[in-house]
PDB file of C-alpha atoms and ligand atoms in Angstrom:
ATOM      1  CA  MET I   1    -143.149  -2.734 101.288  1.00 75.00           C
ATOM      2  CA  ALA I   2    -140.327  -3.084 103.744  1.00 87.00           C
ATOM      3  CA  VAL I   3    -139.923  -0.311 106.305  1.00 89.00           C
ATOM      4  CA  SER I   4    -137.047   0.512 108.556  1.00 93.00           C
ATOM      5  CA  ARG I   5    -137.515   0.124 112.243  1.00 93.00           C
ATOM      6  CA  SER I   6    -135.027   0.843 115.025  1.00 95.00           C
ATOM      7  CA  LEU I   7    -134.754  -1.175 118.219  1.00 97.00           C
ATOM      8  CA  ASP I   8    -132.595  -0.777 121.296  1.00 98.00           C
ATOM      9  CA  VAL I   9    -131.224  -4.281 121.852  1.00 98.00           C
ATOM     10  CA  ASN I  10    -128.513  -5.236 124.375  1.00 97.00           C
ATOM     11  CA  GLY I  11    -127.448  -1.600 124.706  1.00 96.00           C
ATOM     12  CA  ARG I  12    -127.139  -0.934 120.979  1.00 96.00           C
ATOM     13  CA  VAL I  13    -129.619   0.890 118.740  1.00 97.00           C
ATOM     14  CA  VAL I  14    -130.000  -1.228 115.586  1.00 96.00           C
ATOM     15  CA  SER I  15    -132.064  -0.754 112.453  1.00 95.00           C
ATOM     16  CA  ILE I  16    -133.923  -3.574 110.752  1.00 95.00           C
ATOM     17  CA  GLU I  17    -136.045  -3.840 107.624  1.00 95.00           C
ATOM     18  CA  ILE I  18    -139.450  -5.371 108.231  1.00 93.00           C
ATOM     19  CA  ASP I  19    -142.463  -6.048 106.019  1.00 93.00           C
ATOM     20  CA  ASP I  20    -144.994  -6.458 108.813  1.00 94.00           C
ATOM     21  CA  PRO I  21    -145.055  -4.228 111.956  1.00 92.00           C
ATOM     22  CA  GLU I  22    -147.044  -6.973 113.680  1.00 95.00           C
ATOM     23  CA  MET I  23    -144.176  -9.424 113.256  1.00 96.00           C
ATOM     24  CA  PRO I  24    -143.229 -10.929 116.707  1.00 98.00           C
ATOM     25  CA  LEU I  25    -140.170  -9.425 118.356  1.00 98.00           C
ATOM     26  CA  LEU I  26    -138.728 -12.992 118.550  1.00 98.00           C
ATOM     27  CA  TYR I  27    -138.465 -13.183 114.719  1.00 98.00           C
ATOM     28  CA  ALA I  28    -136.674  -9.844 114.550  1.00 97.00           C
ATOM     29  CA  LEU I  29    -134.175 -10.908 117.220  1.00 98.00           C
ATOM     30  CA  ARG I  30    -133.463 -14.335 115.725  1.00 98.00           C
ATOM     31  CA  ASP I  31    -133.858 -13.699 112.010  1.00 97.00           C
ATOM     32  CA  ASN I  32    -132.824 -10.085 111.540  1.00 96.00           C
ATOM     33  CA  LEU I  33    -130.299  -9.767 114.339  1.00 97.00           C
ATOM     34  CA  ALA I  34    -129.016 -13.351 114.644  1.00 98.00           C
ATOM     35  CA  LEU I  35    -129.571 -13.362 118.418  1.00 98.00           C
ATOM     36  CA  HIS I  36    -130.332 -17.014 119.053  1.00 97.00           C
ATOM     37  CA  GLY I  37    -130.452 -16.960 122.831  1.00 97.00           C
ATOM     38  CA  PRO I  38    -134.279 -16.553 122.797  1.00 98.00           C
ATOM     39  CA  ARG I  39    -135.786 -19.809 121.469  1.00 98.00           C
ATOM     40  CA  PHE I  40    -138.929 -20.560 119.508  1.00 98.00           C
ATOM     41  CA  GLY I  41    -140.848 -23.094 121.547  1.00 97.00           C
ATOM     42  CA  CYS I  42    -144.652 -23.011 121.477  1.00 98.00           C
ATOM     43  CA  GLY I  43    -145.010 -19.656 119.646  1.00 98.00           C
ATOM     44  CA  LEU I  44    -148.120 -19.168 121.775  1.00 98.00           C
ATOM     45  CA  GLY I  45    -146.825 -17.414 124.913  1.00 97.00           C
ATOM     46  CA  GLN I  46    -147.109 -20.602 126.923  1.00 97.00           C
ATOM     47  CA  CYS I  47    -143.659 -22.172 127.374  1.00 98.00           C
ATOM     48  CA  GLY I  48    -141.335 -19.253 128.108  1.00 98.00           C
ATOM     49  CA  ALA I  49    -138.450 -20.358 125.824  1.00 98.00           C
ATOM     50  CA  CYS I  50    -138.547 -17.026 123.965  1.00 98.00           C
ATOM     51  CA  THR I  51    -138.354 -14.764 127.075  1.00 98.00           C
ATOM     52  CA  VAL I  52    -136.491 -11.496 126.837  1.00 98.00           C
ATOM     53  CA  HIS I  53    -136.511  -8.343 128.968  1.00 98.00           C
ATOM     54  CA  VAL I  54    -138.249  -5.209 127.856  1.00 98.00           C
ATOM     55  CA  ASP I  55    -137.356  -2.345 130.233  1.00 98.00           C
ATOM     56  CA  GLY I  56    -136.424  -4.998 132.799  1.00 97.00           C
ATOM     57  CA  VAL I  57    -139.702  -6.903 132.582  1.00 98.00           C
ATOM     58  CA  ALA I  58    -139.652 -10.558 131.384  1.00 98.00           C
ATOM     59  CA  MET I  59    -141.784 -10.738 128.246  1.00 98.00           C
ATOM     60  CA  ARG I  60    -142.699 -13.537 125.810  1.00 98.00           C
ATOM     61  CA  SER I  61    -141.173 -12.304 122.606  1.00 98.00           C
ATOM     62  CA  CYS I  62    -143.056 -14.817 120.437  1.00 98.00           C
ATOM     63  CA  VAL I  63    -146.356 -13.030 121.065  1.00 98.00           C
ATOM     64  CA  LEU I  64    -145.070  -9.477 121.379  1.00 98.00           C
ATOM     65  CA  PRO I  65    -145.525  -7.639 118.101  1.00 97.00           C
ATOM     66  CA  LEU I  66    -142.816  -5.229 117.072  1.00 96.00           C
ATOM     67  CA  SER I  67    -145.540  -2.548 116.965  1.00 95.00           C
ATOM     68  CA  ALA I  68    -145.851  -2.931 120.759  1.00 96.00           C
ATOM     69  CA  VAL I  69    -142.177  -2.188 121.372  1.00 97.00           C
ATOM     70  CA  ALA I  70    -141.682   1.582 121.611  1.00 93.00           C
ATOM     71  CA  ALA I  71    -138.556   3.080 120.080  1.00 87.00           C
ATOM     72  CA  GLY I  72    -136.955   3.984 123.450  1.00 91.00           C
ATOM     73  CA  GLN I  73    -137.666   0.685 125.184  1.00 98.00           C
ATOM     74  CA  LYS I  74    -134.670  -1.359 126.084  1.00 98.00           C
ATOM     75  CA  VAL I  75    -134.716  -4.996 124.941  1.00 98.00           C
ATOM     76  CA  VAL I  76    -132.199  -7.328 126.601  1.00 98.00           C
ATOM     77  CA  THR I  77    -131.668 -10.910 125.398  1.00 98.00           C
ATOM     78  CA  LEU I  78    -129.658 -13.703 126.975  1.00 97.00           C
ATOM     79  CA  GLU I  79    -126.664 -12.447 124.981  1.00 96.00           C
ATOM     80  CA  GLY I  80    -126.935  -9.034 126.622  1.00 97.00           C
ATOM     81  CA  LEU I  81    -127.403 -10.327 130.186  1.00 96.00           C
ATOM     82  CA  GLY I  82    -123.814 -11.381 130.554  1.00 92.00           C
ATOM     83  CA  THR I  83    -120.823 -12.477 128.605  1.00 89.00           C
ATOM     84  CA  ALA I  84    -118.776 -15.707 128.525  1.00 88.00           C
ATOM     85  CA  ASP I  85    -116.047 -13.860 130.449  1.00 92.00           C
ATOM     86  CA  LYS I  86    -118.477 -12.115 132.788  1.00 93.00           C
ATOM     87  CA  PRO I  87    -121.662 -14.090 133.153  1.00 95.00           C
ATOM     88  CA  HIS I  88    -124.670 -12.679 135.013  1.00 97.00           C
ATOM     89  CA  PRO I  89    -125.024 -14.179 138.532  1.00 97.00           C
ATOM     90  CA  VAL I  90    -127.978 -16.235 137.341  1.00 98.00           C
ATOM     91  CA  GLN I  91    -125.957 -17.552 134.398  1.00 97.00           C
ATOM     92  CA  GLN I  92    -123.118 -18.359 136.780  1.00 97.00           C
ATOM     93  CA  ALA I  93    -125.473 -20.206 139.065  1.00 98.00           C
ATOM     94  CA  PHE I  94    -126.904 -22.279 136.169  1.00 97.00           C
ATOM     95  CA  ILE I  95    -123.357 -23.234 135.122  1.00 96.00           C
ATOM     96  CA  ALA I  96    -122.376 -24.069 138.720  1.00 97.00           C
ATOM     97  CA  GLU I  97    -125.440 -26.294 139.227  1.00 97.00           C
ATOM     98  CA  GLN I  98    -125.197 -27.806 135.678  1.00 96.00           C
ATOM     99  CA  ALA I  99    -128.885 -26.898 135.424  1.00 96.00           C
ATOM    100  CA  ALA I 100    -129.430 -27.754 131.777  1.00 94.00           C
ATOM    101  CA  GLN I 101    -130.142 -31.015 130.064  1.00 95.00           C
ATOM    102  CA  CYS I 102    -131.075 -30.313 126.444  1.00 96.00           C
ATOM    103  CA  GLY I 103    -130.907 -26.605 127.244  1.00 95.00           C
ATOM    104  CA  TYR I 104    -133.912 -25.603 125.233  1.00 97.00           C
ATOM    105  CA  CYS I 105    -135.779 -24.018 128.098  1.00 98.00           C
ATOM    106  CA  ILE I 106    -132.712 -22.413 129.671  1.00 97.00           C
ATOM    107  CA  ASN I 107    -132.922 -19.057 127.969  1.00 98.00           C
ATOM    108  CA  GLY I 108    -136.420 -18.586 129.395  1.00 98.00           C
ATOM    109  CA  MET I 109    -135.489 -19.936 132.823  1.00 98.00           C
ATOM    110  CA  ILE I 110    -132.518 -17.586 133.076  1.00 98.00           C
ATOM    111  CA  MET I 111    -134.271 -14.496 131.704  1.00 98.00           C
ATOM    112  CA  GLU I 112    -137.366 -15.078 133.846  1.00 98.00           C
ATOM    113  CA  SER I 113    -135.198 -15.674 136.973  1.00 98.00           C
ATOM    114  CA  ALA I 114    -133.020 -12.645 136.383  1.00 98.00           C
ATOM    115  CA  ALA I 115    -136.013 -10.292 136.045  1.00 98.00           C
ATOM    116  CA  PHE I 116    -137.591 -11.919 139.139  1.00 98.00           C
ATOM    117  CA  LEU I 117    -134.429 -11.706 141.286  1.00 98.00           C
ATOM    118  CA  ALA I 118    -133.827  -8.124 140.307  1.00 97.00           C
ATOM    119  CA  LYS I 119    -136.976  -7.227 142.269  1.00 96.00           C
ATOM    120  CA  ALA I 120    -137.333 -10.050 144.813  1.00 95.00           C
ATOM    121  CA  LYS I 121    -134.854  -9.906 147.609  1.00 85.00           C
ATOM    122  CA  LYS I 122    -134.526 -13.095 149.648  1.00 92.00           C
ATOM    123  CA  PRO I 123    -137.308 -15.045 147.882  1.00 96.00           C
ATOM    124  CA  SER I 124    -138.518 -18.295 149.390  1.00 96.00           C
ATOM    125  CA  GLU I 125    -138.506 -21.572 147.455  1.00 95.00           C
ATOM    126  CA  ALA I 126    -142.229 -21.150 146.985  1.00 97.00           C
ATOM    127  CA  ASP I 127    -141.705 -17.648 145.566  1.00 97.00           C
ATOM    128  CA  ILE I 128    -139.140 -18.996 143.044  1.00 97.00           C
ATOM    129  CA  LYS I 129    -141.429 -21.859 142.038  1.00 97.00           C
ATOM    130  CA  ALA I 130    -144.307 -19.375 141.481  1.00 97.00           C
ATOM    131  CA  ALA I 131    -142.097 -17.098 139.425  1.00 97.00           C
ATOM    132  CA  LEU I 132    -141.048 -19.984 137.138  1.00 97.00           C
ATOM    133  CA  ALA I 133    -144.479 -21.690 137.064  1.00 97.00           C
ATOM    134  CA  ASN I 134    -145.078 -20.714 133.453  1.00 96.00           C
ATOM    135  CA  ASN I 135    -141.644 -21.680 132.152  1.00 97.00           C
ATOM    136  CA  LEU I 136    -141.822 -25.230 130.916  1.00 97.00           C
ATOM    137  CA  CYS I 137    -138.940 -27.735 130.790  1.00 97.00           C
ATOM    138  CA  ARG I 138    -139.562 -30.871 128.756  1.00 95.00           C
ATOM    139  CA  CYS I 139    -136.524 -32.606 130.248  1.00 96.00           C
ATOM    140  CA  GLY I 140    -137.719 -32.403 133.823  1.00 92.00           C
ATOM    141  CA  THR I 141    -134.644 -30.603 134.993  1.00 94.00           C
ATOM    142  CA  HIS I 142    -136.687 -28.556 137.441  1.00 94.00           C
ATOM    143  CA  ALA I 143    -134.824 -29.659 140.598  1.00 96.00           C
ATOM    144  CA  ALA I 144    -131.441 -28.461 139.217  1.00 97.00           C
ATOM    145  CA  ILE I 145    -133.018 -25.265 137.864  1.00 98.00           C
ATOM    146  CA  LEU I 146    -134.529 -24.527 141.275  1.00 97.00           C
ATOM    147  CA  ARG I 147    -131.136 -25.124 142.942  1.00 97.00           C
ATOM    148  CA  ALA I 148    -129.523 -22.714 140.486  1.00 98.00           C
ATOM    149  CA  VAL I 149    -132.036 -19.960 141.078  1.00 98.00           C
ATOM    150  CA  LYS I 150    -131.714 -20.398 144.850  1.00 97.00           C
ATOM    151  CA  ARG I 151    -127.941 -20.154 144.505  1.00 97.00           C
ATOM    152  CA  ALA I 152    -128.287 -16.960 142.485  1.00 97.00           C
ATOM    153  CA  ALA I 153    -130.730 -15.515 145.014  1.00 96.00           C
ATOM    154  CA  GLU I 154    -128.194 -16.114 147.774  1.00 93.00           C
ATOM    155  CA  ALA I 155    -125.195 -14.766 145.812  1.00 85.00           C
TER     156      ALA I 155
HETATM  157  S1  FES U 201    -142.068 -19.710 122.365  1.00 75.57           S
HETATM  158 FE1  FES U 201    -142.772 -17.965 123.364  1.00 75.57          FE
HETATM  159  S2  FES U 201    -143.769 -18.695 125.133  1.00 75.57           S
HETATM  160 FE2  FES U 201    -143.273 -20.492 123.976  1.00 75.57          FE
HETATM  161  S1  FES U 202    -133.366 -28.722 129.827  1.00 75.57           S
HETATM  162 FE1  FES U 202    -134.441 -29.549 128.138  1.00 75.57          FE
HETATM  163  S2  FES U 202    -136.263 -28.400 128.074  1.00 75.57           S
HETATM  164 FE2  FES U 202    -135.332 -27.781 129.904  1.00 75.57          FE
END
């Protein structure tokens, strides 16, 4: 039987109907709320394509059951990070460095970087590489991604 569940997403409290409280947050975001910034990649918590922020912490939404997201917790997706008119500094840096090839990994790269840079002031290149070590890019665009994150760190 479907039950109603409320979520705080991108600054708005929304209500969704779900059959399974263990359903991954990613499915609710993409299928119930049509937020397609977070991508389905591996579905196993290994590639980072589905990354969102939960209370400012980068989380893999493909392996985060809805039951683990408390009512008051604030979920932010790529759509809530910035807008086309006013992109987040990390989004601006990715645009400036043209840091996407196919773009599939970019949601995760940006969300992971934004959460990291919110806490790490003046990170070294090694710090940035370590922060993104578990975000995979099948296109091999890592050099441009690294340039973008460095640019955002210096902004
Ligand atoms: S889709 Fe979630 S980590 Fe790969
Ligand atoms: S740009 Fe294609 S997966 Fe990273």
